[in-house]
Short mmCIF file of C-alpha atoms in Angstrom, two decimals:
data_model
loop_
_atom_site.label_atom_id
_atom_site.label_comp_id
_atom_site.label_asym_id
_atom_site.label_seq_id
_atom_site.Cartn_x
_atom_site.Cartn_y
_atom_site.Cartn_z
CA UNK A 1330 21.95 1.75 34.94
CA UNK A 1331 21.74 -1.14 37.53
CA UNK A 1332 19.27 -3.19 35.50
CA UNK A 1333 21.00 -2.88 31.99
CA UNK A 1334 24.74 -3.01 32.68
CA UNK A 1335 24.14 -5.06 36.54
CA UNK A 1336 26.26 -2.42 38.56
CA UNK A 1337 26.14 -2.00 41.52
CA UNK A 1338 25.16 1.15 43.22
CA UNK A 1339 28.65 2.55 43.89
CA UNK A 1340 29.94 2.26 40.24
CA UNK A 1341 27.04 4.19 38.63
CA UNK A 1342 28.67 7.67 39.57
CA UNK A 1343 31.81 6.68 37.60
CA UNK A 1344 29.89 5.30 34.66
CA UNK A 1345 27.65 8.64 34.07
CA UNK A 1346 30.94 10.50 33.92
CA UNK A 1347 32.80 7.89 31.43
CA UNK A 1348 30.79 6.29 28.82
CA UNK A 1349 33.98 3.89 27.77
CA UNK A 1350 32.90 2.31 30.88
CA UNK A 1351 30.22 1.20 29.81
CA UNK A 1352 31.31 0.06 26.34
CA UNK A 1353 30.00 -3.82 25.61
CA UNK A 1354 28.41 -4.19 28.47
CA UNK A 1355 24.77 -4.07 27.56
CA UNK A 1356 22.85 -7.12 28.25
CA UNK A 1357 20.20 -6.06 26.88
CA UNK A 1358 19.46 -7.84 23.51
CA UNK A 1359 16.27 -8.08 20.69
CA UNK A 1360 15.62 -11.50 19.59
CA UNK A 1361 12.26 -10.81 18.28
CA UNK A 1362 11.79 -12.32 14.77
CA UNK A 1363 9.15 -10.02 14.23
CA UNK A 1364 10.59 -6.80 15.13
CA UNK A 1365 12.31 -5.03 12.07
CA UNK A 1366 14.37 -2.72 14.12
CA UNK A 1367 16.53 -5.17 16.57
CA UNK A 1368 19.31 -2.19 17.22
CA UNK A 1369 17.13 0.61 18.33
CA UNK A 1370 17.02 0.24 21.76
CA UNK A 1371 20.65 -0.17 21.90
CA UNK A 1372 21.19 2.61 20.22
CA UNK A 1373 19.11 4.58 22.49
CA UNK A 1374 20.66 3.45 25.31
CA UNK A 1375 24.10 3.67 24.42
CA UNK A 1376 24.11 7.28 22.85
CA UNK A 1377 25.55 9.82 25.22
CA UNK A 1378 22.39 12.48 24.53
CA UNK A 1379 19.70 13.38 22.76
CA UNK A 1380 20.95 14.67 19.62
CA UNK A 1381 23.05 11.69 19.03
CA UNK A 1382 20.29 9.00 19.62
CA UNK A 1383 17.81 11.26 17.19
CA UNK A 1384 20.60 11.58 14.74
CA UNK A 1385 21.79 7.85 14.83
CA UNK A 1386 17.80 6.56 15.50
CA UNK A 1387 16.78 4.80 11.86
CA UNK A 1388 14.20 7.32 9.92
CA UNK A 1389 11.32 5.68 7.75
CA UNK A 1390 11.31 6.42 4.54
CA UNK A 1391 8.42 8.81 2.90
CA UNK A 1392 7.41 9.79 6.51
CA UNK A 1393 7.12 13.14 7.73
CA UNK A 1394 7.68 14.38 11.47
CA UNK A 1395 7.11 11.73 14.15
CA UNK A 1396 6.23 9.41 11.97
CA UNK A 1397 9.47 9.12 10.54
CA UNK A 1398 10.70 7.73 13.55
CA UNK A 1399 10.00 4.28 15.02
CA UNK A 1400 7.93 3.59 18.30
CA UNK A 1401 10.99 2.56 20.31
CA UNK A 1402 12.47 6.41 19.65
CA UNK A 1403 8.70 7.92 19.78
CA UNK A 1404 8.47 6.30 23.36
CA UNK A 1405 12.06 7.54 24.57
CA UNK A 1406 10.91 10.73 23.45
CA UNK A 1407 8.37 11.09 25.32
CA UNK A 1408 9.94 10.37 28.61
CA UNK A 1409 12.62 12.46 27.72
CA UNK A 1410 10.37 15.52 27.16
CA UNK A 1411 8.53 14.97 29.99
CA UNK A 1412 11.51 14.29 32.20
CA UNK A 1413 14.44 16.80 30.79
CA UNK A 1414 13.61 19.87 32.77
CA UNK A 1415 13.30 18.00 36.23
CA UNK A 1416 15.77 18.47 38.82
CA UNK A 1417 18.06 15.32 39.17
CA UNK A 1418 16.49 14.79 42.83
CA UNK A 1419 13.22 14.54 40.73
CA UNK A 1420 14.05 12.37 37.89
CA UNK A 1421 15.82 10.30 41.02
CA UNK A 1422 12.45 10.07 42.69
CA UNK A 1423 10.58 8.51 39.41
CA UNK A 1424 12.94 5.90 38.58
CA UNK A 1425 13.03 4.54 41.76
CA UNK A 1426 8.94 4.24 42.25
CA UNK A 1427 9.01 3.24 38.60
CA UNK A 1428 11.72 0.71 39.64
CA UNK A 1429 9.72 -0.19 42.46
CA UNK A 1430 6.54 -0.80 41.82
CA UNK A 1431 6.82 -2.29 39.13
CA UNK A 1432 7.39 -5.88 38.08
CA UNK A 1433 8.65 -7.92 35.02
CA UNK A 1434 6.98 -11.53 35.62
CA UNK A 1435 8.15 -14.46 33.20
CA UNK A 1436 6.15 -17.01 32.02
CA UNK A 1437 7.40 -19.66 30.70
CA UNK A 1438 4.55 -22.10 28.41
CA UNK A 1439 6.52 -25.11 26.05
CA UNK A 1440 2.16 -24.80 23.87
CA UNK A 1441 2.31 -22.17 21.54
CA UNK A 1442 -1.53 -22.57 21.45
CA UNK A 1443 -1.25 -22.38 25.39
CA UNK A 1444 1.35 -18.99 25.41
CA UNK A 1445 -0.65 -17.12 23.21
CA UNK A 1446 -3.87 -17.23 25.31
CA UNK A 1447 -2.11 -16.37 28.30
CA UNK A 1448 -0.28 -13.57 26.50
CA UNK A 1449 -4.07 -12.33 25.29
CA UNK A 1450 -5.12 -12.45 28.88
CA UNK A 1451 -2.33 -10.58 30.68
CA UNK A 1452 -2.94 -8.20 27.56
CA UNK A 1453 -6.11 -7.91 27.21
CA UNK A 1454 -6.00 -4.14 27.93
CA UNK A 1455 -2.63 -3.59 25.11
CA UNK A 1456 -2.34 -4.38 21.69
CA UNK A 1457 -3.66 -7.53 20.62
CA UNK A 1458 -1.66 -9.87 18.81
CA UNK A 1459 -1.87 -9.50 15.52
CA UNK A 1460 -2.37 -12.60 13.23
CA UNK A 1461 1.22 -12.72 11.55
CA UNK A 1462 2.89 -12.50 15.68
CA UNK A 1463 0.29 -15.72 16.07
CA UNK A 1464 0.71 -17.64 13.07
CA UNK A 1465 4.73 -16.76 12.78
CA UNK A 1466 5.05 -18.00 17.04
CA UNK A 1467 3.51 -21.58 15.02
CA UNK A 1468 5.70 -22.08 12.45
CA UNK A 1469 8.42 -21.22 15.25
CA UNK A 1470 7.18 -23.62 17.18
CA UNK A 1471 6.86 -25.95 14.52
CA UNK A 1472 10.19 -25.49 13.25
CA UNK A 1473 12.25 -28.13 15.47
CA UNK A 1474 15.54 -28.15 14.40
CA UNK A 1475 14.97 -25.62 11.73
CA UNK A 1476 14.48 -22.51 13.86
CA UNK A 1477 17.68 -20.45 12.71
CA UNK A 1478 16.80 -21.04 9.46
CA UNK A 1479 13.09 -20.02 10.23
CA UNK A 1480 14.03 -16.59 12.05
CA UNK A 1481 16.49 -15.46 9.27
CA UNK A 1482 13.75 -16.22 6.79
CA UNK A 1483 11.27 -14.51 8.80
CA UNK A 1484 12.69 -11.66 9.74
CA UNK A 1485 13.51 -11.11 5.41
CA UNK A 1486 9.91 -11.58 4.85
CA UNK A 1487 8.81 -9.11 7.63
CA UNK A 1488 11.57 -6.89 6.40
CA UNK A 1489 10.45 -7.03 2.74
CA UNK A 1490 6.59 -6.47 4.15
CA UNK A 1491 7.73 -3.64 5.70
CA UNK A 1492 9.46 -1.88 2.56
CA UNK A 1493 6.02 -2.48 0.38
CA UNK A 1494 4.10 -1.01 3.39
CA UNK A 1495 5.64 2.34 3.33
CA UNK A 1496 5.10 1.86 -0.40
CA UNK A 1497 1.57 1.50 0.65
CA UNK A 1498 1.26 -2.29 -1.66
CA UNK A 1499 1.03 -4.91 1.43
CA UNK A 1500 1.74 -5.57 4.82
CA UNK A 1501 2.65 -8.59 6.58
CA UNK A 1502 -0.65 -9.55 6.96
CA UNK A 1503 -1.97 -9.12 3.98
CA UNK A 1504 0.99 -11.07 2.16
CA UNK A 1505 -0.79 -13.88 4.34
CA UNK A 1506 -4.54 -13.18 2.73
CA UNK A 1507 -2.88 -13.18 -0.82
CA UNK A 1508 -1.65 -16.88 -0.29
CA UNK A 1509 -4.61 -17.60 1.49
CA UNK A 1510 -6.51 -16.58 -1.78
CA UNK A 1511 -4.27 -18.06 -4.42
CA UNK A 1512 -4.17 -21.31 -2.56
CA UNK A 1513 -8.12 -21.76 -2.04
CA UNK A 1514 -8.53 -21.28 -4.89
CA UNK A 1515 -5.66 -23.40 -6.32
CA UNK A 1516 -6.70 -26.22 -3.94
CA UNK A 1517 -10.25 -25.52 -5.27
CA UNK A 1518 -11.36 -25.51 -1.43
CA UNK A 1519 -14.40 -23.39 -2.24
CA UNK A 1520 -15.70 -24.84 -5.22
CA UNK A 1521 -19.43 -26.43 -5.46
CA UNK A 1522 -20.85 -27.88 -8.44
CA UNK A 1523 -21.65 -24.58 -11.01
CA UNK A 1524 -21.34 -22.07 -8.07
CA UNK A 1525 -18.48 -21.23 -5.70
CA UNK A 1526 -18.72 -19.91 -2.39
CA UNK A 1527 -17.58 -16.42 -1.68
CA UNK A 1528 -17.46 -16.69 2.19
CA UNK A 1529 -13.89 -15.93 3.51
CA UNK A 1530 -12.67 -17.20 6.43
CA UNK A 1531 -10.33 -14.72 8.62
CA UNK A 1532 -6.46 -15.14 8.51
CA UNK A 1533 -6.09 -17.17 11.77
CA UNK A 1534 -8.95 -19.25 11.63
CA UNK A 1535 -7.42 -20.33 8.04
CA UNK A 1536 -4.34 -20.72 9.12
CA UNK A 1537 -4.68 -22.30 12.35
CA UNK A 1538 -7.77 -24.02 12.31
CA UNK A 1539 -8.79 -24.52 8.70
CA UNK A 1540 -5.53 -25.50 6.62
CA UNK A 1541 -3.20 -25.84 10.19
CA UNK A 1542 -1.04 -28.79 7.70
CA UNK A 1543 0.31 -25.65 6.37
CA UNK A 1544 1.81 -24.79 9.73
CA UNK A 1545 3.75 -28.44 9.76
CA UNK A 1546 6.18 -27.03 6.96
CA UNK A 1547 7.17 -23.47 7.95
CA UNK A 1548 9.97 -23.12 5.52
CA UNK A 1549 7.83 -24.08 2.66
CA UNK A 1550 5.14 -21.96 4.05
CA UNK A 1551 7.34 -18.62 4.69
CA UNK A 1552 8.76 -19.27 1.15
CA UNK A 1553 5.23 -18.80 -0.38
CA UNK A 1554 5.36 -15.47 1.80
CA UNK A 1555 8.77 -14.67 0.73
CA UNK A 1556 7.64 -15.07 -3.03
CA UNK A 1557 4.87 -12.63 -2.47
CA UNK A 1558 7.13 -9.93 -1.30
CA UNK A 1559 9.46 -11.14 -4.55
CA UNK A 1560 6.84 -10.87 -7.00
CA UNK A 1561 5.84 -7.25 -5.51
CA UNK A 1562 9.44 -5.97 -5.38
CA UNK A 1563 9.71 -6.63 -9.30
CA UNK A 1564 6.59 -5.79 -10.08
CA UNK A 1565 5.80 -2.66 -8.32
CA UNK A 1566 7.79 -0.26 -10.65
CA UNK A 1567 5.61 -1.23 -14.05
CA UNK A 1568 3.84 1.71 -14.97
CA UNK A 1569 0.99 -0.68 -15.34
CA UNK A 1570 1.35 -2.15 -11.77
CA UNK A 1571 1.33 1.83 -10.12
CA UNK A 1572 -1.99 1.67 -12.10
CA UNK A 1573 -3.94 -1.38 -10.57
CA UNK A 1574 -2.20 -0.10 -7.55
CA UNK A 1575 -4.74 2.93 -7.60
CA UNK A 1576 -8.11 0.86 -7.35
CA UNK A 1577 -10.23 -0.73 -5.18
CA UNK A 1578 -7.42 -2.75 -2.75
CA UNK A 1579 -9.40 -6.36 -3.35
CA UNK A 1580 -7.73 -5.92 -7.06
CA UNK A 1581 -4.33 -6.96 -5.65
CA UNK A 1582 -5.49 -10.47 -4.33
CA UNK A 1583 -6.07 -11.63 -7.80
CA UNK A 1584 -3.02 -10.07 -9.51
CA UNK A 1585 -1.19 -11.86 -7.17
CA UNK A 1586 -3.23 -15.26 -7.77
CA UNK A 1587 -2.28 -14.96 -11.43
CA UNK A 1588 1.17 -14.40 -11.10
CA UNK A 1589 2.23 -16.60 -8.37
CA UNK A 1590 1.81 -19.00 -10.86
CA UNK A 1591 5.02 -18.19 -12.27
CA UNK A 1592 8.59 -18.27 -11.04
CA UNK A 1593 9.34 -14.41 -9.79
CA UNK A 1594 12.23 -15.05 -12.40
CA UNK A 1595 10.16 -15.60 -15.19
CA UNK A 1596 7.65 -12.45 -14.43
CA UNK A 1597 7.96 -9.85 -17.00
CA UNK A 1598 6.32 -6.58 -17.61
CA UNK A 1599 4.04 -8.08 -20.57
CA UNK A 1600 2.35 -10.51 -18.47
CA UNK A 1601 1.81 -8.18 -15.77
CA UNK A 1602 -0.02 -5.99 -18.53
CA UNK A 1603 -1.60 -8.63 -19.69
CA UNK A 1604 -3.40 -9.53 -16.31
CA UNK A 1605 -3.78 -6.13 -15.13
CA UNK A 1606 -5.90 -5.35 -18.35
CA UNK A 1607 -8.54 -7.89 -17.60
CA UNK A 1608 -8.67 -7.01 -13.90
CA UNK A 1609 -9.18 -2.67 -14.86
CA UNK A 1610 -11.67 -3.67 -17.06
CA UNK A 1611 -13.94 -5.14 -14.67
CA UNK A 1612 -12.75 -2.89 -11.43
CA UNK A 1613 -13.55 0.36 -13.50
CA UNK A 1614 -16.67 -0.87 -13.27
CA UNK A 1615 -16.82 -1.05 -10.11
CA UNK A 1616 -15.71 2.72 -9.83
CA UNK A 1617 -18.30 3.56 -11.78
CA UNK A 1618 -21.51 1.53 -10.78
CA UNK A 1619 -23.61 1.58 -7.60
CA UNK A 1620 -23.21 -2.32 -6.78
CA UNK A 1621 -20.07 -2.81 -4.19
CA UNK A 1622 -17.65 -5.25 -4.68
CA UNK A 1623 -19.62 -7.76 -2.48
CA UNK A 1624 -22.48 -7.89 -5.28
CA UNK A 1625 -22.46 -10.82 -7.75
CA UNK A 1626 -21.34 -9.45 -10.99
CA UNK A 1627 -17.67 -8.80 -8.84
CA UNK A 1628 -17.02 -10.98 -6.29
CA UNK A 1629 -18.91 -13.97 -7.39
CA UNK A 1630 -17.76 -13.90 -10.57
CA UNK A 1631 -13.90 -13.10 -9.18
CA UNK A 1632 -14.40 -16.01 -6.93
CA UNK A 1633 -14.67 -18.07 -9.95
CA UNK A 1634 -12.46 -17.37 -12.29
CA UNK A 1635 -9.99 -17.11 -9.68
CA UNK A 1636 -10.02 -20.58 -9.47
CA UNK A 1637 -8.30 -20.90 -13.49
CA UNK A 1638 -6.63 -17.64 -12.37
CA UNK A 1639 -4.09 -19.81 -10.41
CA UNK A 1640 -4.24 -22.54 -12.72
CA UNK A 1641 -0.97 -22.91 -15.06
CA UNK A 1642 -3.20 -25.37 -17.02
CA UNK A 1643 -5.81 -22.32 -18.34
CA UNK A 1644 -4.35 -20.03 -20.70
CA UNK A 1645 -4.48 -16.02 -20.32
CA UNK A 1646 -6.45 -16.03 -23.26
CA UNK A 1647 -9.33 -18.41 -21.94
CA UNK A 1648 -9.09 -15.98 -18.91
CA UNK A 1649 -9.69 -12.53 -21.16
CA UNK A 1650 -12.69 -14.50 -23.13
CA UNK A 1651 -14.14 -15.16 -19.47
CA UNK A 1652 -13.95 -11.66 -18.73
CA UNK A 1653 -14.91 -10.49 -21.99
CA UNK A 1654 -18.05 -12.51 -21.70
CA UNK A 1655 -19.14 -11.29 -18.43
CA UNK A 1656 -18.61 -7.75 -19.10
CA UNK A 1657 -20.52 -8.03 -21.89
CA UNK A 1658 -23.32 -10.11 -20.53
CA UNK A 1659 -23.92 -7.80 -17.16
CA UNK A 1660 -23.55 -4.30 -18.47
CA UNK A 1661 -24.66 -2.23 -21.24
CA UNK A 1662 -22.48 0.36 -23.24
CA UNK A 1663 -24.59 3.43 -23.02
CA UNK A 1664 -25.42 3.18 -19.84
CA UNK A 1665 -21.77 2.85 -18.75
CA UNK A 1666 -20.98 5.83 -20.53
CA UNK A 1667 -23.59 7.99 -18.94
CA UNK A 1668 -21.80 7.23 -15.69
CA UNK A 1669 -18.22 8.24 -17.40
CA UNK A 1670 -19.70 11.39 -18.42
CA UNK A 1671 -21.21 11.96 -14.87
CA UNK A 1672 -17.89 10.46 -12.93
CA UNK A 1673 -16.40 12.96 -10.45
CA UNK A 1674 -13.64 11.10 -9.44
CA UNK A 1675 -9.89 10.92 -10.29
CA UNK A 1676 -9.09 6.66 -10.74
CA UNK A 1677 -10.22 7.23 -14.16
CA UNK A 1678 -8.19 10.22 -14.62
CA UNK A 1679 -5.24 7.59 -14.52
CA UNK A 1680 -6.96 5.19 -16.96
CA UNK A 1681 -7.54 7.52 -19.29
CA UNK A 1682 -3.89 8.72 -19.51
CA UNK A 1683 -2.91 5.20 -19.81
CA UNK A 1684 -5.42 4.81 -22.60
CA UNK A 1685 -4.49 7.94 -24.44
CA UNK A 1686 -0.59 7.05 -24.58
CA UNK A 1687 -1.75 3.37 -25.65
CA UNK A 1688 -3.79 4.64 -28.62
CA UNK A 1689 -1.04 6.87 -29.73
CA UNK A 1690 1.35 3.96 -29.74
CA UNK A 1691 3.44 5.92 -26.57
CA UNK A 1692 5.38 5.25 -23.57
CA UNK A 1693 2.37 5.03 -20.24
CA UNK A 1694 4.49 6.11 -17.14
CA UNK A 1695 3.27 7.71 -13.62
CA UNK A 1696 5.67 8.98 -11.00
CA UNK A 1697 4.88 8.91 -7.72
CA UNK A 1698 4.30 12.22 -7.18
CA UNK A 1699 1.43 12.34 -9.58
CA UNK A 1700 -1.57 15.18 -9.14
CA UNK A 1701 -4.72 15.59 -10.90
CA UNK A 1702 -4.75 18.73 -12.44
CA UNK A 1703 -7.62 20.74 -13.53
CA UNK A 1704 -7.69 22.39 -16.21
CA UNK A 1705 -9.97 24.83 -15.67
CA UNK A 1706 -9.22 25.68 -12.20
CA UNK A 1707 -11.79 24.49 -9.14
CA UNK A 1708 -10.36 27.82 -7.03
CA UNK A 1709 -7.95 30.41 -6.28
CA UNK A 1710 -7.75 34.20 -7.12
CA UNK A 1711 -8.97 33.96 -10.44
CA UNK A 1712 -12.03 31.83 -9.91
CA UNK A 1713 -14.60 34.16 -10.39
CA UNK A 1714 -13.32 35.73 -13.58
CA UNK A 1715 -12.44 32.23 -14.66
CA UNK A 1716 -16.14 31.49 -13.73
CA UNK A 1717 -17.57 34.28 -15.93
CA UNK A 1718 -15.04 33.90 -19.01
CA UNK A 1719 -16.75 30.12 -18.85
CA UNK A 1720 -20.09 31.60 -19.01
CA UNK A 1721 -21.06 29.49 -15.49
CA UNK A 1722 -23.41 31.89 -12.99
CA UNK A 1723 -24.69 28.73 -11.11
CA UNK A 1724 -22.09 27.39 -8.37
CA UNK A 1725 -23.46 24.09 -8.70
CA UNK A 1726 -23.14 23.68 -12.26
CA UNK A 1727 -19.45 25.20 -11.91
CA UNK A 1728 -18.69 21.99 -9.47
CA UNK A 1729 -20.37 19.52 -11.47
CA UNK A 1730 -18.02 20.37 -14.88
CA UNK A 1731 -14.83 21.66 -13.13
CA UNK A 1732 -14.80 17.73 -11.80
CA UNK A 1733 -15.92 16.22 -14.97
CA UNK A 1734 -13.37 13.67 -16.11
CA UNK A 1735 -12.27 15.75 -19.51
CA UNK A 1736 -11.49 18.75 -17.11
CA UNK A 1737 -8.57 16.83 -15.40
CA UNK A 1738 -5.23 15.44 -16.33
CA UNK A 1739 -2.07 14.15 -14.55
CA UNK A 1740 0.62 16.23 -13.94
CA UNK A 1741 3.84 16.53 -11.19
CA UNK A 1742 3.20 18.15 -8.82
CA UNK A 1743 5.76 20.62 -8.99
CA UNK A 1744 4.42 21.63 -12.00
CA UNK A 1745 1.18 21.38 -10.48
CA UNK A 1746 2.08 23.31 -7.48
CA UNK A 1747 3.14 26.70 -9.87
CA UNK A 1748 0.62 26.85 -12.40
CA UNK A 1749 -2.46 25.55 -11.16
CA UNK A 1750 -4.67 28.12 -10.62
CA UNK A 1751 -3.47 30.37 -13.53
CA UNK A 1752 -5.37 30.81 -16.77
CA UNK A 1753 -5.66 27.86 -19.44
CA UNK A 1754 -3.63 30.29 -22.02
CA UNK A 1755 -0.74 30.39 -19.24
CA UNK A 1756 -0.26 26.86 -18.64
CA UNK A 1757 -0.57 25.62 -22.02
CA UNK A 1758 2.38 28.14 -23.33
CA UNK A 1759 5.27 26.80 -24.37
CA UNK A 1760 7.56 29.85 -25.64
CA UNK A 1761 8.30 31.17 -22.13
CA UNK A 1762 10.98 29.14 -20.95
CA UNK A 1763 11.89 29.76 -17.76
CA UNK A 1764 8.26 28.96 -16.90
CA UNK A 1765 6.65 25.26 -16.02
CA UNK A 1766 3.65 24.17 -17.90
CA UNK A 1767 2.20 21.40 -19.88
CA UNK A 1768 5.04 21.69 -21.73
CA UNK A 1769 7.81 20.17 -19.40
CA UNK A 1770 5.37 17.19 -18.15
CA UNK A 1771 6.02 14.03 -19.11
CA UNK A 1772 2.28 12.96 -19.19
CA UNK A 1773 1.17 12.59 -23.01
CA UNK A 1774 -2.36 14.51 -22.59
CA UNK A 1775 -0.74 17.50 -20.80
CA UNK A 1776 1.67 17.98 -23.32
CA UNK A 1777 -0.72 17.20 -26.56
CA UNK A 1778 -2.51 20.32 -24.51
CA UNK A 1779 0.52 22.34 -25.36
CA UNK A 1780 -1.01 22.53 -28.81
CA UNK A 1781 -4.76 22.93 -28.01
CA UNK A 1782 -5.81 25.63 -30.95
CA UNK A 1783 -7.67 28.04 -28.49
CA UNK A 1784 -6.10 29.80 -25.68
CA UNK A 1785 -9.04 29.15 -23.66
CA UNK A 1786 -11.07 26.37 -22.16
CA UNK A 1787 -14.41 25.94 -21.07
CA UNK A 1788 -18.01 24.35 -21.44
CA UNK A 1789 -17.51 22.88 -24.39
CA UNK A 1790 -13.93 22.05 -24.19
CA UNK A 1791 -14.42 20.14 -21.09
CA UNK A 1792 -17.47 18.17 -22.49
CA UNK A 1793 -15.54 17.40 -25.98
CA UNK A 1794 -12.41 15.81 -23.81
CA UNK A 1795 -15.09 14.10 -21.43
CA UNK A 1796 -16.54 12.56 -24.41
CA UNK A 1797 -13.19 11.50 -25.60
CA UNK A 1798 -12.33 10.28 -22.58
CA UNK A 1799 -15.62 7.87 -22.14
CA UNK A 1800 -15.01 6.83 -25.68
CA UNK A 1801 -11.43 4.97 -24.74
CA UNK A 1802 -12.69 4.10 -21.69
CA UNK A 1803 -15.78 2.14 -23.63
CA UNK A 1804 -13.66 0.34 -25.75
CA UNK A 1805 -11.55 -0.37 -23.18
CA UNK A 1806 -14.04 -1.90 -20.56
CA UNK A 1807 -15.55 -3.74 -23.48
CA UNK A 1808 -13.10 -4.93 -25.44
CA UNK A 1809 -13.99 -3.01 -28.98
#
């Protein structure tokens, strides 16, 4: 009470009892530029108990428990559980040790370069600085006259960041590698004569070290980052986007080199499809083949043709012939479908519901709440009966088709959740009506199941729709 309101001893009594007393009086006050929730410790500190500062506390979205809550309410928390049973003589005797023996020491440094290595050295055993605090305390520095301008524009970007985090798209740091990327390779700074080179330098080196003129303009800078976040926040409810979104996470650097060529404005939902094409093409491939993304055939080649990627001068078209010829040049048809009919894992599940509904000339959507279904069930009550009806005796070989990639589908999960280990006949019905099934999904292949012409599916069902499935996916990848 003494240290955040400056009373003096003999007032405290008065101002436990009477909270008006205390009214606009805090002093103490978050200017951080990075920190997204500047009101929280106020709020904390002002509430009159514990149900009020949970209840008033701000709650991140699509978190569950805890993790809902932020660090500032996660730390009073703690104290408070620890401390809320203990006798007031008790809770009297730690704040005073805790008052004193410890110290708050200022340090005062007019080098950014010089203040962040002493920070790192009084720190060294607490979090680290991480390379948006370092690289934001520059472009503060280098701000000048500028810096109200700079911390409301910061503190949107980190505030933007933050909203695609919990979306799981980007954080604040990794809005900083995508410009890194587009502008390497739209400043051609890694380019050699008929070969590029694929060594990438970390965030802060790049930033301060490596391209540190970028640092001299920090509004033009955080507007590049500011863009980012733009471009995501339009982008990120395309069907097509929540699609690259489910792939290898190096995709997203050159979706975002392509279209920060354009004015977020001028972004539209064709050439965000027409992009995101090319790029599935080639990272399907890499969910299906042993090389990593490291090898030649992906990141050299990416390397490369990001460099017309953030070109306005090269045309999408030159870009698709460029990927068309690689594909084409590197990998063999038959071979790739061997893998698709061996492929145990879901990404493709996505493609191929994408590729069905683009065949048939329908609407592609997926919710956020998508699950992969399996048709013929992988376990629950049934499984053994389900097991024999399929004519399967060998565990092994059950495992191997219950995953194969014509046994699963997308579905909602609360659809999902209430049919999915019942029999094939039950979920594909479509007279009972106060039941879910295939029939009240919105995803095309589910509800074409509706009308499947046997009321049961096994072997031979599952290898028919996993040869289906590798055929779109073929044509797809190569461009037939």
């Amino acid at each position: 009470m003494a240290i955040l309101y400056k009373a003096d001893p003999e007032e405290i009594p008065s101002m436990l009892k009477d909270s008006n007393k205390i009214k606009d009086k805090l002093i103490v006050e978050n200017k951080s530029i990075n920190e997204l929730y500047l009101n929280e410790v106020s709020i904390i500190i002002e509430s009159t108990d514990f149900e009020k500062i949970e209840q008033n506390v701000h709650k991140i979205p699509r978190k569950q428990k805890d993790n809902k809550y932020t660090n500032h309410f996660r730390n009073f928390k703690f104290f408070y559980s620890k401390l809320k049973n203990k006798s007031a003589p008790e809770i009297n005797r730690f704040s005073k040790i805790f008052l004193e023996e410890c110290q708050i020491i200022e340090i005062r440094s007019w080098h950014t370069e010089q203040a962040i290595t002493m920070f790192n050295s009084l720190n060294s055993t607490g979090m680290p600085l991480s390379d948006a605090d370092i690289i934001s305390a520059q472009l503060y520095s280098n701000s000048d006259n500028d810096k109200d301008t700079f911390n409301e524009l910061w503190r949107s970007i980190t505030a933007q960041a933050d909203k695609l985090k919990i979306l799981r798209i980007a954080n604040i740091d990794s809005v900083l590698q995508q410009f890194m990327y587009f502008n390497r390779a739209f400043n051609k700074e890694y380019a050699k004569i008929n070969s590029v080179d694929v060594t990438t330098p970390g965030l802060r080196r790049y930033y301060t070290e490596i391209k540190k003129d970028l640092l001299d303009t920090p509004l033009v800078l955080s507007d590049n980052f500011m863009k980012i976040t733009k471009i995501w926040d339009i982008t990120k409810d395309y069907p097509i986007t929540k699609l690259v979104l489910k792939y290898n996470e190096n995709i997203k650097l050159y979706f975002m080199s392509y279209l920060f060529r354009f004015h977020p404005d001028n972004i539209s939902e064709d050439k965000v499809l027409e992009i995101s094409n090319c790029l599935l093409r080639l990272f399907s491939l890499l969910e299906l083949v042993e090389a990593g993304y490291s090898s030649k055939n992906f990141k050299t080649f990416l390397f490369a043709e990001n460099l017309k990627l953030t070109d306005p001068n090269v045309s999408i078209e030159e870009i698709k012939v460029d990927f068309d010829n690689h594909i084409k040049s590197n990998w063999k048809r038959d071979e790739i479908s061997e893998l698709i009919n061996e492929y145990e894992k879901n990404i493709l599940v996505f493609l191929n519901e994408y590729l069905y509904t683009k065949n048939k000339g329908l609407k592609f959507t997926v919710t956020d709440n998508a699950n992969i279904e399996h048709i013929m069930p992988a376990s629950g009550k049934n499984i053994q009966v389900i097991r024999q009806d399929a004519e399967i005796t060998d565990l092994d070989e059950f495992n191997t088709i219950v995953n194969k990639l014509g046994n699963k589908i997308l579905l909602e999960e609360e659809i999902n959740k209430s049919i999915s280990n019942e029999w094939f006949k039950s979920k594909k019905q479509n007279s009972i009506k106060n039941k879910s099934g295939y029939k009240d999904s919105k995803y095309a292949i589910a509800k074409k199941l509706t009308s499947y012409p046997s009321n049961t599916w096994g072997i031979k069902d599952i290898n028919s729709a996993t040869k289906k499935a590798a055929d779109r996916i073929i044509k797809f990848i190569f461009n037939d």
